[in-house]
PDB file of C-alpha atoms and ligand atoms in Angstrom:
ATOM      1  CA  MET A 239     -14.943   6.718 -18.186  1.00 44.00           C
ATOM      2  CA  SER A 240     -18.294   8.080 -17.029  1.00 46.00           C
ATOM      3  CA  GLY A 241     -19.460  10.527 -14.340  1.00 45.00           C
ATOM      4  CA  ASN A 242     -23.071  11.056 -12.884  1.00 51.00           C
ATOM      5  CA  ALA A 243     -25.081  14.008 -13.728  1.00 74.00           C
ATOM      6  CA  ILE A 244     -23.081  17.073 -12.806  1.00 92.00           C
ATOM      7  CA  THR A 245     -23.122  20.132 -15.097  1.00 96.00           C
ATOM      8  CA  GLN A 246     -20.390  21.385 -17.246  1.00 96.00           C
ATOM      9  CA  GLU A 247     -20.429  24.551 -15.116  1.00 97.00           C
ATOM     10  CA  THR A 248     -19.821  22.443 -11.806  1.00 97.00           C
ATOM     11  CA  ILE A 249     -16.942  20.678 -13.512  1.00 98.00           C
ATOM     12  CA  THR A 250     -15.362  23.878 -14.589  1.00 98.00           C
ATOM     13  CA  HIS A 251     -15.835  25.519 -11.217  1.00 98.00           C
ATOM     14  CA  LEU A 252     -14.292  22.474  -9.398  1.00 98.00           C
ATOM     15  CA  ILE A 253     -11.289  22.404 -11.667  1.00 98.00           C
ATOM     16  CA  GLN A 254     -10.650  26.137 -11.144  1.00 98.00           C
ATOM     17  CA  GLN A 255     -10.779  25.543  -7.413  1.00 98.00           C
ATOM     18  CA  ALA A 256      -8.397  22.654  -7.478  1.00 98.00           C
ATOM     19  CA  LEU A 257      -5.933  24.560  -9.665  1.00 97.00           C
ATOM     20  CA  GLN A 258      -6.252  27.514  -7.257  1.00 97.00           C
ATOM     21  CA  ALA A 259      -5.718  25.274  -4.150  1.00 98.00           C
ATOM     22  CA  ARG A 260      -2.712  23.758  -5.907  1.00 97.00           C
ATOM     23  CA  ARG A 261      -0.805  26.992  -5.369  1.00 96.00           C
ATOM     24  CA  HIS A 262      -0.955  26.260  -1.582  1.00 98.00           C
ATOM     25  CA  SER A 263       0.625  22.710  -1.965  1.00 98.00           C
ATOM     26  CA  TYR A 264       3.381  22.001   0.341  1.00 98.00           C
ATOM     27  CA  ALA A 265       5.699  19.831  -1.728  1.00 98.00           C
ATOM     28  CA  PRO A 266       9.363  20.838  -1.021  1.00 97.00           C
ATOM     29  CA  TYR A 267      10.646  17.256  -1.442  1.00 97.00           C
ATOM     30  CA  SER A 268       8.797  15.978  -4.684  1.00 96.00           C
ATOM     31  CA  ASP A 269       7.934  19.361  -6.108  1.00 95.00           C
ATOM     32  CA  PHE A 270       4.805  17.496  -7.134  1.00 97.00           C
ATOM     33  CA  GLN A 271       2.038  19.999  -6.207  1.00 97.00           C
ATOM     34  CA  VAL A 272      -1.500  18.806  -6.060  1.00 98.00           C
ATOM     35  CA  GLY A 273      -4.724  20.596  -5.455  1.00 98.00           C
ATOM     36  CA  ALA A 274      -8.230  18.918  -5.048  1.00 98.00           C
ATOM     37  CA  ALA A 275     -11.730  20.506  -4.822  1.00 98.00           C
ATOM     38  CA  LEU A 276     -14.456  18.290  -3.192  1.00 98.00           C
ATOM     39  CA  LEU A 277     -18.112  19.107  -3.840  1.00 98.00           C
ATOM     40  CA  ALA A 278     -20.334  18.205  -0.909  1.00 98.00           C
ATOM     41  CA  ALA A 279     -24.011  17.296  -1.450  1.00 97.00           C
ATOM     42  CA  ASP A 280     -25.121  20.621  -0.020  1.00 97.00           C
ATOM     43  CA  GLY A 281     -23.053  22.670  -2.623  1.00 97.00           C
ATOM     44  CA  THR A 282     -20.164  23.547  -0.315  1.00 98.00           C
ATOM     45  CA  VAL A 283     -16.682  23.050  -1.881  1.00 98.00           C
ATOM     46  CA  TYR A 284     -13.784  21.979   0.230  1.00 98.00           C
ATOM     47  CA  THR A 285     -10.258  22.380  -1.093  1.00 98.00           C
ATOM     48  CA  GLY A 286      -7.256  20.400  -0.215  1.00 98.00           C
ATOM     49  CA  VAL A 287      -3.558  20.187  -1.079  1.00 98.00           C
ATOM     50  CA  ASN A 288      -0.805  17.668  -0.596  1.00 98.00           C
ATOM     51  CA  VAL A 289       1.256  18.376   2.538  1.00 98.00           C
ATOM     52  CA  GLU A 290       4.540  16.625   2.573  1.00 98.00           C
ATOM     53  CA  ASN A 291       6.878  15.935   5.507  1.00 98.00           C
ATOM     54  CA  ALA A 292      10.627  15.485   5.997  1.00 98.00           C
ATOM     55  CA  SER A 293       9.560  12.108   7.359  1.00 98.00           C
ATOM     56  CA  TYR A 294       8.055  11.085   3.828  1.00 96.00           C
ATOM     57  CA  PRO A 295       5.351   8.656   5.008  1.00 96.00           C
ATOM     58  CA  ALA A 296       3.832  11.389   7.239  1.00 97.00           C
ATOM     59  CA  GLY A 297       2.705  13.316   4.318  1.00 98.00           C
ATOM     60  CA  VAL A 298      -0.918  13.566   3.257  1.00 98.00           C
ATOM     61  CA  CYS A 299      -2.602  13.666  -0.178  1.00 98.00           C
ATOM     62  CA  ALA A 300      -4.776  16.708  -1.476  1.00 98.00           C
ATOM     63  CA  GLU A 301      -7.829  14.484  -1.677  1.00 98.00           C
ATOM     64  CA  LYS A 302      -7.416  13.290   1.812  1.00 98.00           C
ATOM     65  CA  THR A 303      -6.840  16.785   3.128  1.00 98.00           C
ATOM     66  CA  ALA A 304     -10.038  17.985   1.344  1.00 98.00           C
ATOM     67  CA  LEU A 305     -12.231  15.025   2.684  1.00 98.00           C
ATOM     68  CA  SER A 306     -10.853  15.328   6.201  1.00 98.00           C
ATOM     69  CA  LYS A 307     -11.746  19.233   6.093  1.00 98.00           C
ATOM     70  CA  ALA A 308     -15.130  18.415   5.040  1.00 98.00           C
ATOM     71  CA  VAL A 309     -15.944  15.564   7.449  1.00 98.00           C
ATOM     72  CA  SER A 310     -14.418  17.550  10.325  1.00 98.00           C
ATOM     73  CA  GLU A 311     -17.030  20.309   9.594  1.00 98.00           C
ATOM     74  CA  GLY A 312     -19.882  17.769   9.710  1.00 98.00           C
ATOM     75  CA  GLN A 313     -20.256  16.840   5.961  1.00 98.00           C
ATOM     76  CA  ARG A 314     -21.055  13.338   5.181  1.00 98.00           C
ATOM     77  CA  GLN A 315     -22.319  13.251   1.582  1.00 98.00           C
ATOM     78  CA  PHE A 316     -20.485  14.174  -1.537  1.00 98.00           C
ATOM     79  CA  THR A 317     -20.956  14.525  -5.241  1.00 98.00           C
ATOM     80  CA  ALA A 318     -17.624  15.021  -6.899  1.00 98.00           C
ATOM     81  CA  ILE A 319     -13.926  15.905  -6.691  1.00 98.00           C
ATOM     82  CA  ALA A 320     -11.612  17.514  -9.028  1.00 98.00           C
ATOM     83  CA  VAL A 321      -7.822  16.891  -8.770  1.00 98.00           C
ATOM     84  CA  ALA A 322      -5.112  18.701 -10.538  1.00 98.00           C
ATOM     85  CA  GLY A 323      -1.563  17.829  -9.819  1.00 96.00           C
ATOM     86  CA  GLY A 324       2.044  17.452 -11.069  1.00 93.00           C
ATOM     87  CA  HIS A 325       4.227  19.531 -13.269  1.00 91.00           C
ATOM     88  CA  ARG A 326       3.412  22.089 -15.789  1.00 89.00           C
ATOM     89  CA  GLN A 327       4.067  21.650 -19.441  1.00 87.00           C
ATOM     90  CA  GLU A 328       7.114  23.808 -20.424  1.00 85.00           C
ATOM     91  CA  ASP A 329       5.140  25.686 -23.171  1.00 81.00           C
ATOM     92  CA  SER A 330       1.853  26.042 -21.508  1.00 83.00           C
ATOM     93  CA  THR A 331      -0.064  26.617 -18.176  1.00 84.00           C
ATOM     94  CA  ALA A 332      -1.567  23.306 -18.477  1.00 91.00           C
ATOM     95  CA  LEU A 333      -0.287  20.445 -16.302  1.00 95.00           C
ATOM     96  CA  ARG A 334       1.827  17.766 -18.103  1.00 94.00           C
ATOM     97  CA  ASP A 335      -0.453  14.925 -17.046  1.00 94.00           C
ATOM     98  CA  TYR A 336      -3.622  13.960 -15.419  1.00 96.00           C
ATOM     99  CA  CYS A 337      -3.293  13.151 -11.656  1.00 96.00           C
ATOM    100  CA  PRO A 338      -5.722  10.283 -10.578  1.00 96.00           C
ATOM    101  CA  PRO A 339      -6.275   9.695  -6.889  1.00 98.00           C
ATOM    102  CA  CYS A 340      -3.764   7.070  -5.323  1.00 97.00           C
ATOM    103  CA  GLY A 341      -5.134   3.809  -4.140  1.00 96.00           C
ATOM    104  CA  VAL A 342      -5.147   5.048  -0.561  1.00 97.00           C
ATOM    105  CA  CYS A 343      -7.256   8.164  -1.593  1.00 98.00           C
ATOM    106  CA  ARG A 344      -9.597   5.943  -3.546  1.00 98.00           C
ATOM    107  CA  GLN A 345     -10.346   3.879  -0.419  1.00 97.00           C
ATOM    108  CA  PHE A 346     -10.471   6.974   1.764  1.00 97.00           C
ATOM    109  CA  LEU A 347     -13.054   8.457  -0.437  1.00 98.00           C
ATOM    110  CA  SER A 348     -15.073   5.284  -0.670  1.00 97.00           C
ATOM    111  CA  GLU A 349     -15.932   5.538   3.114  1.00 96.00           C
ATOM    112  CA  PHE A 350     -18.331   8.468   2.359  1.00 97.00           C
ATOM    113  CA  CYS A 351     -18.674   8.546  -1.414  1.00 97.00           C
ATOM    114  CA  ALA A 352     -21.046   6.386  -3.447  1.00 95.00           C
ATOM    115  CA  ALA A 353     -20.063   4.296  -6.472  1.00 95.00           C
ATOM    116  CA  SER A 354     -21.337   6.983  -8.665  1.00 96.00           C
ATOM    117  CA  PHE A 355     -19.381   9.734  -7.141  1.00 98.00           C
ATOM    118  CA  THR A 356     -17.566  11.698  -9.898  1.00 98.00           C
ATOM    119  CA  VAL A 357     -13.799  11.940  -9.880  1.00 98.00           C
ATOM    120  CA  ILE A 358     -12.341  14.515 -12.299  1.00 98.00           C
ATOM    121  CA  THR A 359      -8.645  14.641 -13.222  1.00 98.00           C
ATOM    122  CA  ALA A 360      -7.653  17.869 -14.942  1.00 98.00           C
ATOM    123  CA  ARG A 361      -4.720  19.173 -16.702  1.00 97.00           C
ATOM    124  CA  SER A 362      -6.600  22.444 -17.214  1.00 96.00           C
ATOM    125  CA  VAL A 363     -10.032  23.775 -17.093  1.00 96.00           C
ATOM    126  CA  THR A 364     -10.731  22.549 -20.678  1.00 96.00           C
ATOM    127  CA  ASP A 365      -8.569  19.337 -20.617  1.00 96.00           C
ATOM    128  CA  TYR A 366      -9.872  16.694 -18.222  1.00 97.00           C
ATOM    129  CA  ARG A 367     -11.256  13.138 -17.655  1.00 98.00           C
ATOM    130  CA  THR A 368     -14.080  12.051 -15.450  1.00 97.00           C
ATOM    131  CA  TYR A 369     -14.632   8.676 -13.895  1.00 98.00           C
ATOM    132  CA  THR A 370     -16.918   7.363 -11.273  1.00 97.00           C
ATOM    133  CA  LEU A 371     -15.433   6.114  -7.962  1.00 97.00           C
ATOM    134  CA  ALA A 372     -16.580   2.647  -9.081  1.00 97.00           C
ATOM    135  CA  ASP A 373     -14.469   3.003 -12.203  1.00 97.00           C
ATOM    136  CA  LEU A 374     -11.422   3.605 -10.224  1.00 97.00           C
ATOM    137  CA  LEU A 375     -12.158   1.291  -7.209  1.00 97.00           C
ATOM    138  CA  PRO A 376     -13.948  -1.806  -8.201  1.00 94.00           C
ATOM    139  CA  CYS A 377     -14.627  -4.261  -5.300  1.00 89.00           C
ATOM    140  CA  SER A 378     -13.758  -1.897  -2.600  1.00 88.00           C
ATOM    141  CA  PHE A 379     -13.337  -2.862   1.014  1.00 90.00           C
ATOM    142  CA  GLU A 380     -16.369  -1.568   2.800  1.00 88.00           C
ATOM    143  CA  LYS A 381     -17.737  -1.125   6.359  1.00 88.00           C
ATOM    144  CA  ARG A 382     -20.190  -4.079   5.841  1.00 88.00           C
ATOM    145  CA  GLN A 383     -17.277  -6.438   5.753  1.00 90.00           C
ATOM    146  CA  LEU A 384     -16.509  -5.628   9.335  1.00 92.00           C
ATOM    147  CA  ASP A 385     -19.988  -6.677  10.311  1.00 90.00           C
ATOM    148  CA  ARG A 386     -19.788  -9.699  12.835  1.00 88.00           C
ATOM    149  CA  THR A 387     -23.363 -10.809  12.348  1.00 84.00           C
ATOM    150  CA  SER A 388     -23.589 -11.507   8.699  1.00 68.00           C
ATOM    151  CA  GLY A 389     -21.314 -12.927   6.195  1.00 61.00           C
ATOM    152  CA  ALA A 390     -19.768 -10.669   3.769  1.00 55.00           C
ATOM    153  CA  GLU A 391     -20.791 -11.055   0.133  1.00 59.00           C
ATOM    154  CA  VAL A 392     -18.426  -9.741  -2.572  1.00 54.00           C
TER     155      VAL A 392
HETATM  156 ZN1   ZN B 590      -3.675   9.906  -2.221  1.00 92.92          ZN
END
């Protein structure tokens, strides 16, 4: 569990953005609301939420929404993402648990994010964990493995 050098202020800001975005989650089937805030290398933050569908597999995760928004606007380099999702604690405004990115999202992030990219999973602004993408997705499948001219080394 280690992140690269992003400031405490940046972490706090990203968690706030993720919690704020979570309010727009569309999760009528699971009631599992997730918000994400993705920091691009130029300092722009892109938020995303999970968007469910009556045909369950058609739904999309918050992280995927945020990254798709950013890439569709020309961004290709990213520093960190904060994810806040799930149910609230009964006696608190904090979330019950940390919500790490699912396996598909880890792979989706790895297309554009370096091994040192920081992933923050937050229950509240003050209660969070940080990881690198390499912590969460060791031995990822990468574009170099699709190269026809050289053997893939793992
Ligand atoms: Zn996901």
